PDB file of C-alpha atoms in Angstrom:
ATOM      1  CA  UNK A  17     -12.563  93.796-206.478  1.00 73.00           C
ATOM      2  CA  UNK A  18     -12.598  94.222-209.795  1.00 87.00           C
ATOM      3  CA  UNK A  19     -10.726  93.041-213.281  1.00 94.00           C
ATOM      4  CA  UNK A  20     -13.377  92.165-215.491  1.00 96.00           C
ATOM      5  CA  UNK A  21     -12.570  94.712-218.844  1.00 96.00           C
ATOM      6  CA  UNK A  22     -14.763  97.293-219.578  1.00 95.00           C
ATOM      7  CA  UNK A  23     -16.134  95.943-222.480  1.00 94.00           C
ATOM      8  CA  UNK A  24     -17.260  92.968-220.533  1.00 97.00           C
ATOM      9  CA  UNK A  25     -18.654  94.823-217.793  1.00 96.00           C
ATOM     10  CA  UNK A  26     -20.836  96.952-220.124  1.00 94.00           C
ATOM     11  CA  UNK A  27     -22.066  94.162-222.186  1.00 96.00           C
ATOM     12  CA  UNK A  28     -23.538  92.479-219.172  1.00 97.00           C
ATOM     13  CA  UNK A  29     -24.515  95.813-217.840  1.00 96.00           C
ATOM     14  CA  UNK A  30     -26.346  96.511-220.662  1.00 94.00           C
ATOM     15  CA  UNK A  31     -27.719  92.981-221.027  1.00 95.00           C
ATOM     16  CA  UNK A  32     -29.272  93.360-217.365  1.00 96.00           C
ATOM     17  CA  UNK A  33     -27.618  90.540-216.342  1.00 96.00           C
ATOM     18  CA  UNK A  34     -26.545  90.415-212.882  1.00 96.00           C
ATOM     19  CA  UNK A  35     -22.865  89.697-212.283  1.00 97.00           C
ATOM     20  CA  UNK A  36     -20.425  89.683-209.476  1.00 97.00           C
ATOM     21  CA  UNK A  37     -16.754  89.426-209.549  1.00 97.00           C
ATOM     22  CA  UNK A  38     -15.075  87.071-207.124  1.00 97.00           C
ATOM     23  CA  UNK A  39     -11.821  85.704-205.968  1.00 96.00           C
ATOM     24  CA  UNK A  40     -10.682  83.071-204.288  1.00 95.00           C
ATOM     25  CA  UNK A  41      -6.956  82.248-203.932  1.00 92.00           C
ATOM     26  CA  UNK A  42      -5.044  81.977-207.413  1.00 91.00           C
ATOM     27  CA  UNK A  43      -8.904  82.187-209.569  1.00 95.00           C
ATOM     28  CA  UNK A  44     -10.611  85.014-210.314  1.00 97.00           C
ATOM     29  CA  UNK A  45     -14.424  84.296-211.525  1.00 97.00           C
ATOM     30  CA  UNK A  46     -17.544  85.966-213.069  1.00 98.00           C
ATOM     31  CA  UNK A  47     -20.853  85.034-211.433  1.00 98.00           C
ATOM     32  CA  UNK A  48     -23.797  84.933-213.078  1.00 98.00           C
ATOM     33  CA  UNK A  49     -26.616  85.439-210.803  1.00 97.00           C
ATOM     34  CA  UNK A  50     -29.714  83.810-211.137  1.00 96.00           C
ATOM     35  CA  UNK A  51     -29.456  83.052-215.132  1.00 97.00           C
ATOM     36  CA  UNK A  52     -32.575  81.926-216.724  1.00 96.00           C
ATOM     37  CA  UNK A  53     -31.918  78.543-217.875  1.00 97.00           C
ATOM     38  CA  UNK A  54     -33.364  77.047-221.475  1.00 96.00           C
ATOM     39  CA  UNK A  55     -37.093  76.593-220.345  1.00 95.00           C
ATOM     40  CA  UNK A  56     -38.139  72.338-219.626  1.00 94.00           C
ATOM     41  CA  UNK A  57     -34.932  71.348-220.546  1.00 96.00           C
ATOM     42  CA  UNK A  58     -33.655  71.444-216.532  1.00 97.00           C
ATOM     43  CA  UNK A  59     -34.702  70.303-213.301  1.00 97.00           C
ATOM     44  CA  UNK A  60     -34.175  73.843-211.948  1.00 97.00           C
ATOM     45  CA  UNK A  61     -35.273  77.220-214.282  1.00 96.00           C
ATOM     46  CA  UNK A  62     -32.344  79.053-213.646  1.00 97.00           C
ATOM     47  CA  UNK A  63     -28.750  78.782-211.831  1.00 98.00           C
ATOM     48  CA  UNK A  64     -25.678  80.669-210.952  1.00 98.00           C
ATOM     49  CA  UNK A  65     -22.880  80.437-213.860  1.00 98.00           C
ATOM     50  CA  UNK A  66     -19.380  81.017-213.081  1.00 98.00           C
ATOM     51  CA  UNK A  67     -16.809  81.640-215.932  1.00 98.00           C
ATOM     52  CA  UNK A  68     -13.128  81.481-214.485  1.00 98.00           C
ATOM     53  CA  UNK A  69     -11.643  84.013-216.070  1.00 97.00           C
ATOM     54  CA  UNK A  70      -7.045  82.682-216.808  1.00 96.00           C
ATOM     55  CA  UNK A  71      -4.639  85.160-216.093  1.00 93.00           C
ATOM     56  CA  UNK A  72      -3.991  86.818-219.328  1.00 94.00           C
ATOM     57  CA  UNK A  73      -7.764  87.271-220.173  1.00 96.00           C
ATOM     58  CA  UNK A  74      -9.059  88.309-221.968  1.00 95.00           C
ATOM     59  CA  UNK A  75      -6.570  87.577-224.725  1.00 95.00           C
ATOM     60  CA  UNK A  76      -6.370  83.923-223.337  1.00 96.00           C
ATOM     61  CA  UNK A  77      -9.670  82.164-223.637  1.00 96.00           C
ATOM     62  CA  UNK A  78     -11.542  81.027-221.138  1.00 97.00           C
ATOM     63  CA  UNK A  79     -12.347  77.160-220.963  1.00 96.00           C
ATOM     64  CA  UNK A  80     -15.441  75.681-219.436  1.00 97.00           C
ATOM     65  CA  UNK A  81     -18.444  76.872-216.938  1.00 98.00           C
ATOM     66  CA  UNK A  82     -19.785  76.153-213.921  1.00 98.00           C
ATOM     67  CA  UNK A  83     -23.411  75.493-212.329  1.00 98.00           C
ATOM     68  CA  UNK A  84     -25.082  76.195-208.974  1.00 98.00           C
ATOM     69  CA  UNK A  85     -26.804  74.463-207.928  1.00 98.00           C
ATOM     70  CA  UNK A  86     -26.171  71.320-209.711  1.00 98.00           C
ATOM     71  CA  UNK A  87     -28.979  70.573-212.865  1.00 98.00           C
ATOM     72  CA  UNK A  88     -30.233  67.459-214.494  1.00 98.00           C
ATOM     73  CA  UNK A  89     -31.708  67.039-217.552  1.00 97.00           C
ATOM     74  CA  UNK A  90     -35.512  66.237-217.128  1.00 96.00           C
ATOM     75  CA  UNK A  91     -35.628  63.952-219.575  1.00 93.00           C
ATOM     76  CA  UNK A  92     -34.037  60.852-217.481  1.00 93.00           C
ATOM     77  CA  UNK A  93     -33.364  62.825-214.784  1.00 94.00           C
ATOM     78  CA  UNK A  94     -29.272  62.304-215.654  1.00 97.00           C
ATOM     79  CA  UNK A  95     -26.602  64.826-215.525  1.00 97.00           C
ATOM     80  CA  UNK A  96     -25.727  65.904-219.049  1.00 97.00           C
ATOM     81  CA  UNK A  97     -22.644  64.939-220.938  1.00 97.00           C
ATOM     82  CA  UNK A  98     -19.469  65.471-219.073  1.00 97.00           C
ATOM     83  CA  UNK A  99     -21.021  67.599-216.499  1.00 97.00           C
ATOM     84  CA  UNK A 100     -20.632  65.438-213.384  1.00 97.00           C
ATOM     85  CA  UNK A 101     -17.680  66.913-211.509  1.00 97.00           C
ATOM     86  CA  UNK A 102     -17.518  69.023-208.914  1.00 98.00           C
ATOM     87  CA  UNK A 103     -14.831  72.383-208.521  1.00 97.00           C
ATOM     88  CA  UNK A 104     -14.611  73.998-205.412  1.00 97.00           C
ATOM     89  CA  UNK A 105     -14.336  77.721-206.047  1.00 97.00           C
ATOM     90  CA  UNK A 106     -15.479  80.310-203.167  1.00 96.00           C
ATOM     91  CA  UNK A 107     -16.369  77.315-200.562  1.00 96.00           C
ATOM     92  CA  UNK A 108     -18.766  75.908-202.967  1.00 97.00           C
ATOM     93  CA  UNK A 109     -19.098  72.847-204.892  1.00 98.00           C
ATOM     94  CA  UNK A 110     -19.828  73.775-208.643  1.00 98.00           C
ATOM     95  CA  UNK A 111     -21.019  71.808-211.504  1.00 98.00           C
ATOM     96  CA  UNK A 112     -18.528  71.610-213.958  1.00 98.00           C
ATOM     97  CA  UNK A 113     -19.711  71.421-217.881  1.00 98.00           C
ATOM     98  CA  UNK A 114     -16.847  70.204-219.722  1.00 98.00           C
ATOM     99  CA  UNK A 115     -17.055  72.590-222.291  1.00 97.00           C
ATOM    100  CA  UNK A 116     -14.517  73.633-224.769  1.00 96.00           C
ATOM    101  CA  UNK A 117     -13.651  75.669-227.835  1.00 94.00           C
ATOM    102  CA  UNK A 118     -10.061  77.023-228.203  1.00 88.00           C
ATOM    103  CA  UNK A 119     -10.767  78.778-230.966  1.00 94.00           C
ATOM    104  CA  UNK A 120     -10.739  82.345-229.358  1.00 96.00           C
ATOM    105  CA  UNK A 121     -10.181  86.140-231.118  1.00 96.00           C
ATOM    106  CA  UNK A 122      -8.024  88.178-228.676  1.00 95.00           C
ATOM    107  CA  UNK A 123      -9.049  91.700-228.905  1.00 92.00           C
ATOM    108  CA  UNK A 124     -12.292  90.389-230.723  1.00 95.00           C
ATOM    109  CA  UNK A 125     -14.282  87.921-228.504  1.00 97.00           C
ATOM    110  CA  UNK A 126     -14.963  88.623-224.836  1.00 97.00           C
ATOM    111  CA  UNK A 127     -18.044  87.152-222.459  1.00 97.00           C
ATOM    112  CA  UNK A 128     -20.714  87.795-224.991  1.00 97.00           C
ATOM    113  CA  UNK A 129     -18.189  85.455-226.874  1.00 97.00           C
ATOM    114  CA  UNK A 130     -18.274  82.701-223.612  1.00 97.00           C
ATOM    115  CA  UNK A 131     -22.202  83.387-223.396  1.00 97.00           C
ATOM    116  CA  UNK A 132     -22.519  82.672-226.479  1.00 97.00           C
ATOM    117  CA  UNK A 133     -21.064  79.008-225.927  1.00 97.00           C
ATOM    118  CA  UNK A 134     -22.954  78.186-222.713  1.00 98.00           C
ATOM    119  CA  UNK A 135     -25.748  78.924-223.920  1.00 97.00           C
ATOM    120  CA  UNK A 136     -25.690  77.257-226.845  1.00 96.00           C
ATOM    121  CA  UNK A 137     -24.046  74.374-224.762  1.00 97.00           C
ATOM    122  CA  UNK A 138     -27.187  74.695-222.024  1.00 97.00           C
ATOM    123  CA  UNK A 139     -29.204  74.406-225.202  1.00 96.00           C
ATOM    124  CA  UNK A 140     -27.965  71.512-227.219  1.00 96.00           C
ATOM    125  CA  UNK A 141     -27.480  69.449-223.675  1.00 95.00           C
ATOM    126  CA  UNK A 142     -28.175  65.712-223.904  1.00 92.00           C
TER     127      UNK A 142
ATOM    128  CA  UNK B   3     -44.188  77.226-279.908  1.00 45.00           C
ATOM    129  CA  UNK B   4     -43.717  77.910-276.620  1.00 52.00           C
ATOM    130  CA  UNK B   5     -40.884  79.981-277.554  1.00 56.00           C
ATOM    131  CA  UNK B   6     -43.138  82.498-279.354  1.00 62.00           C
ATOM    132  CA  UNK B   7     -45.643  82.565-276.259  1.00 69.00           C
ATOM    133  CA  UNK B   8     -44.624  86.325-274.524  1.00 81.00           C
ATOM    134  CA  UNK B   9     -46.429  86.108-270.559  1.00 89.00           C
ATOM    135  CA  UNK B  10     -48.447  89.210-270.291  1.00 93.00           C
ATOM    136  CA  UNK B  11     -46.874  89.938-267.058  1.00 93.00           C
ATOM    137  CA  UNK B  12     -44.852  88.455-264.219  1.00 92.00           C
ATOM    138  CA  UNK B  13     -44.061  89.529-260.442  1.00 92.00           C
ATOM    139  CA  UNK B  14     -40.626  88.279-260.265  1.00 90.00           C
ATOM    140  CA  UNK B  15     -40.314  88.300-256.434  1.00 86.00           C
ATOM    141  CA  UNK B  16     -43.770  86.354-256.816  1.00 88.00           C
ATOM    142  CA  UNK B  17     -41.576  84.169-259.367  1.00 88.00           C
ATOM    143  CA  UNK B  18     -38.385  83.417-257.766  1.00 83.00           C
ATOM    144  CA  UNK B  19     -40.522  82.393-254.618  1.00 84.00           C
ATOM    145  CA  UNK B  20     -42.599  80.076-256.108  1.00 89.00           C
ATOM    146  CA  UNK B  21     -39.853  78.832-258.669  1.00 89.00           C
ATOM    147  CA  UNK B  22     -37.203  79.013-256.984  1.00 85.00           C
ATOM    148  CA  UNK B  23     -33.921  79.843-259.465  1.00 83.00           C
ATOM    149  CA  UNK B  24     -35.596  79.277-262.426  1.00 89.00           C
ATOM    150  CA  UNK B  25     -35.070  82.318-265.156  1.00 91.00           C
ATOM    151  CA  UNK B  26     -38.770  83.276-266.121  1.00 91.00           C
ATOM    152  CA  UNK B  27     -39.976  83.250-269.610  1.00 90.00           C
ATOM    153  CA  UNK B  28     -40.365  86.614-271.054  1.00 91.00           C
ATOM    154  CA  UNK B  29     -43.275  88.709-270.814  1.00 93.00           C
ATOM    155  CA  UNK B  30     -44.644  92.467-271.453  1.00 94.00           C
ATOM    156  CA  UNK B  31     -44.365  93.766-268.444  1.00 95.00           C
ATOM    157  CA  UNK B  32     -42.254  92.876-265.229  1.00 94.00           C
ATOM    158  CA  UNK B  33     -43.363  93.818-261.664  1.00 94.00           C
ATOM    159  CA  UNK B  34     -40.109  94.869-259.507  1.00 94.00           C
ATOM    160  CA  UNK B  35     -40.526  95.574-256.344  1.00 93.00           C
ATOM    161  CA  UNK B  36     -38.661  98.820-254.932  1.00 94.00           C
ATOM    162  CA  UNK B  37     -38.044  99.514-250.922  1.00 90.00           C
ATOM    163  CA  UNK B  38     -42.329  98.584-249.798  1.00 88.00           C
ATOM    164  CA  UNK B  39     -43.993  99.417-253.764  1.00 94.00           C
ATOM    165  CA  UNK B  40     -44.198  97.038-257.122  1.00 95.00           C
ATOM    166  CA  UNK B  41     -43.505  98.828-260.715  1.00 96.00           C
ATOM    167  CA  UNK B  42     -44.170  97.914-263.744  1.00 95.00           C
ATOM    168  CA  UNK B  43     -41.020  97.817-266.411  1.00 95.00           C
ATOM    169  CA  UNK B  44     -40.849  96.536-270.032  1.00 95.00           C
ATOM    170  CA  UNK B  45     -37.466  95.892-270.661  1.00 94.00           C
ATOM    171  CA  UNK B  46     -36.101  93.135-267.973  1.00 93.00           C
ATOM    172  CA  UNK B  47     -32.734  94.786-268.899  1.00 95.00           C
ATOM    173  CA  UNK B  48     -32.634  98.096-266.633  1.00 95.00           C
ATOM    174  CA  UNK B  49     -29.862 100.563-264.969  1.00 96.00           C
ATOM    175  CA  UNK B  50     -30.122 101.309-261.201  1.00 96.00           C
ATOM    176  CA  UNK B  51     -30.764 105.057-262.404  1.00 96.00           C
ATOM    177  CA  UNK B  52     -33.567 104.170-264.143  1.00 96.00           C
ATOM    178  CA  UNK B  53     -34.965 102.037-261.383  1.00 96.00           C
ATOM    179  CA  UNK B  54     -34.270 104.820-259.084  1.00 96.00           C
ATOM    180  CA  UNK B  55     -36.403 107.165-261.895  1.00 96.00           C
ATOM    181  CA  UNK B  56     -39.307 104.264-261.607  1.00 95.00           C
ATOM    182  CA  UNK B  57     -39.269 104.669-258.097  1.00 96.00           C
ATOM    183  CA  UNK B  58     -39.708 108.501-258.241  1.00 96.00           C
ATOM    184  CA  UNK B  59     -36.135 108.417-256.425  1.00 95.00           C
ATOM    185  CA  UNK B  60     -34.945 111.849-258.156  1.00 94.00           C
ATOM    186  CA  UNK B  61     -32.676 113.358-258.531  1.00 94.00           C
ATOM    187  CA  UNK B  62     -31.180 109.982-258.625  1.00 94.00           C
ATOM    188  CA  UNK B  63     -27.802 110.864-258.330  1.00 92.00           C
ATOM    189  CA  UNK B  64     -28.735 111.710-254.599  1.00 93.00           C
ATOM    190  CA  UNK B  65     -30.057 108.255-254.224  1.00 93.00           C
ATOM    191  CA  UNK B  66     -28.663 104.822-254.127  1.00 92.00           C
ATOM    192  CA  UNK B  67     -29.953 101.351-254.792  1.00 93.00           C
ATOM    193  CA  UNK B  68     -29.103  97.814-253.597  1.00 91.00           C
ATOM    194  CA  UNK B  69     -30.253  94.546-254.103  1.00 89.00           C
ATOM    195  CA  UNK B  70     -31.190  92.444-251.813  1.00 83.00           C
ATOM    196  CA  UNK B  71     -30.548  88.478-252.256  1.00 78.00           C
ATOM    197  CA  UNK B  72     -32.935  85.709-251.008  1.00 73.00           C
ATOM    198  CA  UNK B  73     -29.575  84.244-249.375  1.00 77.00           C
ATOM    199  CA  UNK B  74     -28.839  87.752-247.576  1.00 78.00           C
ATOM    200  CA  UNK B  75     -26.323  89.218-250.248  1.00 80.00           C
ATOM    201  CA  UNK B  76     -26.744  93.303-250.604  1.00 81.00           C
ATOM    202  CA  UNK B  77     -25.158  94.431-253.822  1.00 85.00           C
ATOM    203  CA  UNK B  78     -25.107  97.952-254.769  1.00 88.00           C
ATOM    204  CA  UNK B  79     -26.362  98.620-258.479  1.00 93.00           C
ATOM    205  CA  UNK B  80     -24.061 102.103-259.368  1.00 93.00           C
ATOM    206  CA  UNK B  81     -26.620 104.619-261.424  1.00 95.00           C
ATOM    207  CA  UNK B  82     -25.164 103.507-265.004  1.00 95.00           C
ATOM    208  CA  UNK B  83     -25.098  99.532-264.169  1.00 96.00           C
ATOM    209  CA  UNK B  84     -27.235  97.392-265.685  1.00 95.00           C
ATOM    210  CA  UNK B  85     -29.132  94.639-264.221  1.00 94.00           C
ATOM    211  CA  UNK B  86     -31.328  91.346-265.926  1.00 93.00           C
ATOM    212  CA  UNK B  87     -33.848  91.536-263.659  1.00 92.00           C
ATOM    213  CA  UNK B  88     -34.885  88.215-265.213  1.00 91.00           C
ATOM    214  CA  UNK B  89     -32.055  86.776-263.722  1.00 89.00           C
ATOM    215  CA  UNK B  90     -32.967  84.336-260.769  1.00 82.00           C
ATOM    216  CA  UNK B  91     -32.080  85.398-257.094  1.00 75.00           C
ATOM    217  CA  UNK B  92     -32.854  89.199-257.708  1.00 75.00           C
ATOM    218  CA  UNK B  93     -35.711  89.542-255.426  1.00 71.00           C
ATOM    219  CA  UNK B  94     -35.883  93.263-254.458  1.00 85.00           C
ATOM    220  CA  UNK B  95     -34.279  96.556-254.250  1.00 92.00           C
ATOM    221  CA  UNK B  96     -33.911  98.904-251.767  1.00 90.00           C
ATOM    222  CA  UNK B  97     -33.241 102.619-251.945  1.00 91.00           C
ATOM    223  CA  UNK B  98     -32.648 105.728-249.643  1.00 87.00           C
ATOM    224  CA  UNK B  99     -31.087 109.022-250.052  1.00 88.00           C
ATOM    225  CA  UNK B 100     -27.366 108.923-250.653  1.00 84.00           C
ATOM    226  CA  UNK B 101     -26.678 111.933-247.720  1.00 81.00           C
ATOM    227  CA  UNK B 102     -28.131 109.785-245.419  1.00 80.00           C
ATOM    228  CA  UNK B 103     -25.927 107.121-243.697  1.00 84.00           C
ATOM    229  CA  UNK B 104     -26.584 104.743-240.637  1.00 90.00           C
ATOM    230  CA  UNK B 105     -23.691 104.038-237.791  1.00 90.00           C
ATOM    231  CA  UNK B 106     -23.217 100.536-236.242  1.00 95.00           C
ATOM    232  CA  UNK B 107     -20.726  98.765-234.175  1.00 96.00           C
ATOM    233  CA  UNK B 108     -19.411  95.310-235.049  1.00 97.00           C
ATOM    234  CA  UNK B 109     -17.102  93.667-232.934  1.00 96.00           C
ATOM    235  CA  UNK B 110     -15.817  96.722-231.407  1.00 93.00           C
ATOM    236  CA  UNK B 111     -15.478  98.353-234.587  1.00 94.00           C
ATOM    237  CA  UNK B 112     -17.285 100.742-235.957  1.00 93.00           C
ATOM    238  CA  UNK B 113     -19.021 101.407-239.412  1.00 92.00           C
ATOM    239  CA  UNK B 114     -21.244 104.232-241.299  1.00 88.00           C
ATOM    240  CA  UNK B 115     -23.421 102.889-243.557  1.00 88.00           C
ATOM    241  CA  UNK B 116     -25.622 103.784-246.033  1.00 82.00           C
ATOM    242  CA  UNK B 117     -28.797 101.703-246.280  1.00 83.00           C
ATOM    243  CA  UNK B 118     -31.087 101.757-243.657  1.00 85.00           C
ATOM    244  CA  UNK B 119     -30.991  98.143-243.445  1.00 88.00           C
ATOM    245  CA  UNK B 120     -28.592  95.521-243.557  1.00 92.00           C
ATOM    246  CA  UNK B 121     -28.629  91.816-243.240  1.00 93.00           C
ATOM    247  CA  UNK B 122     -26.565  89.290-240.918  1.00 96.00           C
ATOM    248  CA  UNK B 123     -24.655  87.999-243.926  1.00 95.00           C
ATOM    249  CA  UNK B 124     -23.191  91.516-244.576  1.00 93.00           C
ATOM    250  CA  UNK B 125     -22.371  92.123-240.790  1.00 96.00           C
ATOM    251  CA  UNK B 126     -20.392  89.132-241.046  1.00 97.00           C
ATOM    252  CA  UNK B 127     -18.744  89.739-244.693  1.00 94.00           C
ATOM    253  CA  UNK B 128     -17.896  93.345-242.906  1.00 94.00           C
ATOM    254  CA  UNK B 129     -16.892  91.464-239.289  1.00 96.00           C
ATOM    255  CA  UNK B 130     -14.434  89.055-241.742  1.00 96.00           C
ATOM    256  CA  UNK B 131     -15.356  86.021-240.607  1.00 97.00           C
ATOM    257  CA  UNK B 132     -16.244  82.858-241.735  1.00 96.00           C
ATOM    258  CA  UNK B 133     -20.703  82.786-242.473  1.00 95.00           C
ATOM    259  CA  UNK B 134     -20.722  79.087-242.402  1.00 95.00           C
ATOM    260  CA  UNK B 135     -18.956  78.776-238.690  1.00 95.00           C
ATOM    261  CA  UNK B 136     -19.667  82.185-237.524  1.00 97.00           C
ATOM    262  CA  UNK B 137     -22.811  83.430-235.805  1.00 97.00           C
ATOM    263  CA  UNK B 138     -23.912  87.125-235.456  1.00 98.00           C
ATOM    264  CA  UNK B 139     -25.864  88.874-232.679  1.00 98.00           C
ATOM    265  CA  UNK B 140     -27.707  92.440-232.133  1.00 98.00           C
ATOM    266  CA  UNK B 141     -26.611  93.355-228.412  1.00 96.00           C
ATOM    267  CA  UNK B 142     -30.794  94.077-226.978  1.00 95.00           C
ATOM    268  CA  UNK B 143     -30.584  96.587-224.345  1.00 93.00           C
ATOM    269  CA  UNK B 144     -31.797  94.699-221.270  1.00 94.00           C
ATOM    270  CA  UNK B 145     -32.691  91.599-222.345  1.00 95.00           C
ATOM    271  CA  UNK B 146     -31.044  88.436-224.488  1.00 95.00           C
ATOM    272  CA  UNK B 147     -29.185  88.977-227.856  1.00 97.00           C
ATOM    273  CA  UNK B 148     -30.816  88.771-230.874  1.00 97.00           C
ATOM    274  CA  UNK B 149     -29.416  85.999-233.592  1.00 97.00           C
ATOM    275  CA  UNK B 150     -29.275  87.646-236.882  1.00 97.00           C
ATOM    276  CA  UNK B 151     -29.786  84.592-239.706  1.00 96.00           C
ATOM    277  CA  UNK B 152     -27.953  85.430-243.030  1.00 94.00           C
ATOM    278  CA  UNK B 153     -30.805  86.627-244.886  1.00 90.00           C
ATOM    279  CA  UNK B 154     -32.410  88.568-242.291  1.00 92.00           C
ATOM    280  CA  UNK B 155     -32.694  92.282-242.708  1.00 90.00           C
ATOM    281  CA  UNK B 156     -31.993  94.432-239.207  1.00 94.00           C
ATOM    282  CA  UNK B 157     -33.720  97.666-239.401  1.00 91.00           C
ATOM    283  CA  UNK B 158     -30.603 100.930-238.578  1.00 92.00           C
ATOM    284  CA  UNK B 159     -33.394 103.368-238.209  1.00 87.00           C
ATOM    285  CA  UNK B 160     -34.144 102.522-234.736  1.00 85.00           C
ATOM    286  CA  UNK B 161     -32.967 105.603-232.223  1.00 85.00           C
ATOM    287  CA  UNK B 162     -29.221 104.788-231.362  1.00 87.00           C
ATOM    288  CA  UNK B 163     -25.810 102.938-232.322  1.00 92.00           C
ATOM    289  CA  UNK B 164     -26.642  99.514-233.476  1.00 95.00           C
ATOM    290  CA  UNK B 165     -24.072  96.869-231.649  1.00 96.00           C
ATOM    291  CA  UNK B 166     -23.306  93.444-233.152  1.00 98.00           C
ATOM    292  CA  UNK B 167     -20.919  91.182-232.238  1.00 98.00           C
ATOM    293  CA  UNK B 168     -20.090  87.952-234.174  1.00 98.00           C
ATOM    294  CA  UNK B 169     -19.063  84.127-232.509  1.00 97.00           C
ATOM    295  CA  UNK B 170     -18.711  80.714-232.050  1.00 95.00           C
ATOM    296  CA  UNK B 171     -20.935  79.413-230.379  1.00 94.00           C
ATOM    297  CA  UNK B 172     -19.943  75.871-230.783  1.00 94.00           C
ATOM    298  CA  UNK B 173     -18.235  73.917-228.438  1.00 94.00           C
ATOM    299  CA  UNK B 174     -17.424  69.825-227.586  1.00 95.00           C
ATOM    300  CA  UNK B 175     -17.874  67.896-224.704  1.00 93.00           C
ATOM    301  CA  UNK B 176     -15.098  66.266-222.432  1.00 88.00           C
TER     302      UNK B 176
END
């Protein structure tokens, strides 16, 4: 299945990042596969990230993202700042990274927009 | 008196480097640089046509010029403007041929433009958003975006459409 929106799709495409669309019940999420995580910083060098995508995306922002498999920081082996629940999504138990900035362009900002954030977010971790 | 003293000659890029924006005393000759080369000029008080001539940019009404800022500001000097190039913060000009124009993508939209370079704090002045908050990216095909800083330069030559997209990258926990 998919509903990710073009643009999306071709910015990861073209990125060479791998990506699967899946749904389960009312959410629809992007997967990540295997992203390469800020090097030293984790106990793992790279995880799955899963972006739920709220119905009336992409002009609706999305809020938050998800790890798999779970990370800590290696510096006192401790989960990071308000990432220490777990969401079930696709018969999995995520990581959740409390994560948010509302502050979202419709018809401007998209997942290079949501990358963006993680990965500034996976950067600046404490 | 120092005020008498004239400096044989001074390399303002040289200058404004090393002084930061400090106006620098007067001298014979001035040493501008244009696109990679330095020339020599006399009068600190110059037109863009006539840098264009010093630059052997002729006819110069098929060429343009543009300053560059040390902060990333690209200001275009029109043939009969003048400029002080004593003035601190002018660092360097660029120049290409005015029939020549570069495409690029920002944010979905597009743009033709006419330098062959242009820096991230332009992208964002053309994007509209705000510098201070906003970040800017060049979309890398197959690998990880590359940040733009304000005062970087991104080369348009390069063998395809150019795609930038600006952000937020900010967000807060809980």
């Amino acid at each position: 299945m998919s509903f990710l929106p073009s643009n999306d799709r071709q910015y990861l495409e073209n990125r060479g990042l791998p990506f699967e669309e899946v749904v389960d019940a009312s959410q629809k999420g992007v997967i990540l596969r295997e992203f390469q995580l800020p090097p030293g910083r984790f106990d793992t060098e790279q995880a799955d990230i899963l972006i739920l995508l709220p119905s009336g995306y992409p002009d609706a922002p999305p809020d938050m993202f998800y790890l798999l498999p779970w990370v800590k920081l290696v510096q006192g082996a401790k989960y990071p700042k308000a990432a220490d629940q777990a969401h079930q999504f696709n018969s999995q138990k995520w990581q959740r990274w409390s994560r948010h900035n509302n502050e979202w362009r419709p018809g401007t900002d998209g997942i290079w927009t949501m990358l963006k954030r993680i990965e500034n977010a996976l950067e600046v971790a404490a | 008196m120092t005020n008498n003293t004239v400096v044989e000659e001074i390399e303002l890029e040289a200058w404004v480097k090393q002084h930061g924006a400090v106006q620098p005393p007067l001298a014979k000759h001035y040493l501008v640089r244009i696109d990679d080369r330095s020339y020599k000029v006399d009068d600190p008080v110059i037109t863009g046509g006539q840098l264009l001539d010093k630059a052997s940019k002729r006819p110069v009404d098929e060429h343009l010029i543009f300053q560059v800022l040390h902060n990333g500001q690209l200001e275009e000097i029109r043939l009969d403007e003048t400029v002080e190039l004593r003035k601190p913060g002018i660092e360097r000009f660029i120049t290409w041929r005015s029939d020549r124009s570069f495409r690029f993508v920002i944010d979905g939209r597009r743009f033709e433009w006419g330098a062959p370079i242009i820096t991230g704090l332009k992208l964002k002045e053309l994007a509209g958003v705000d510098p201070k908050s906003y970040g800017v990216w060049l979309e890398v095909r197959g690998a990880e975006d590359r940040p733009i800083a304000d005062n970087e330069s991104v080369d348009l030559q390069a063998p395809g459409v150019e795609r930038f997209f600006t952000g937020k990258k900010t967000t807060t926990e809980g």
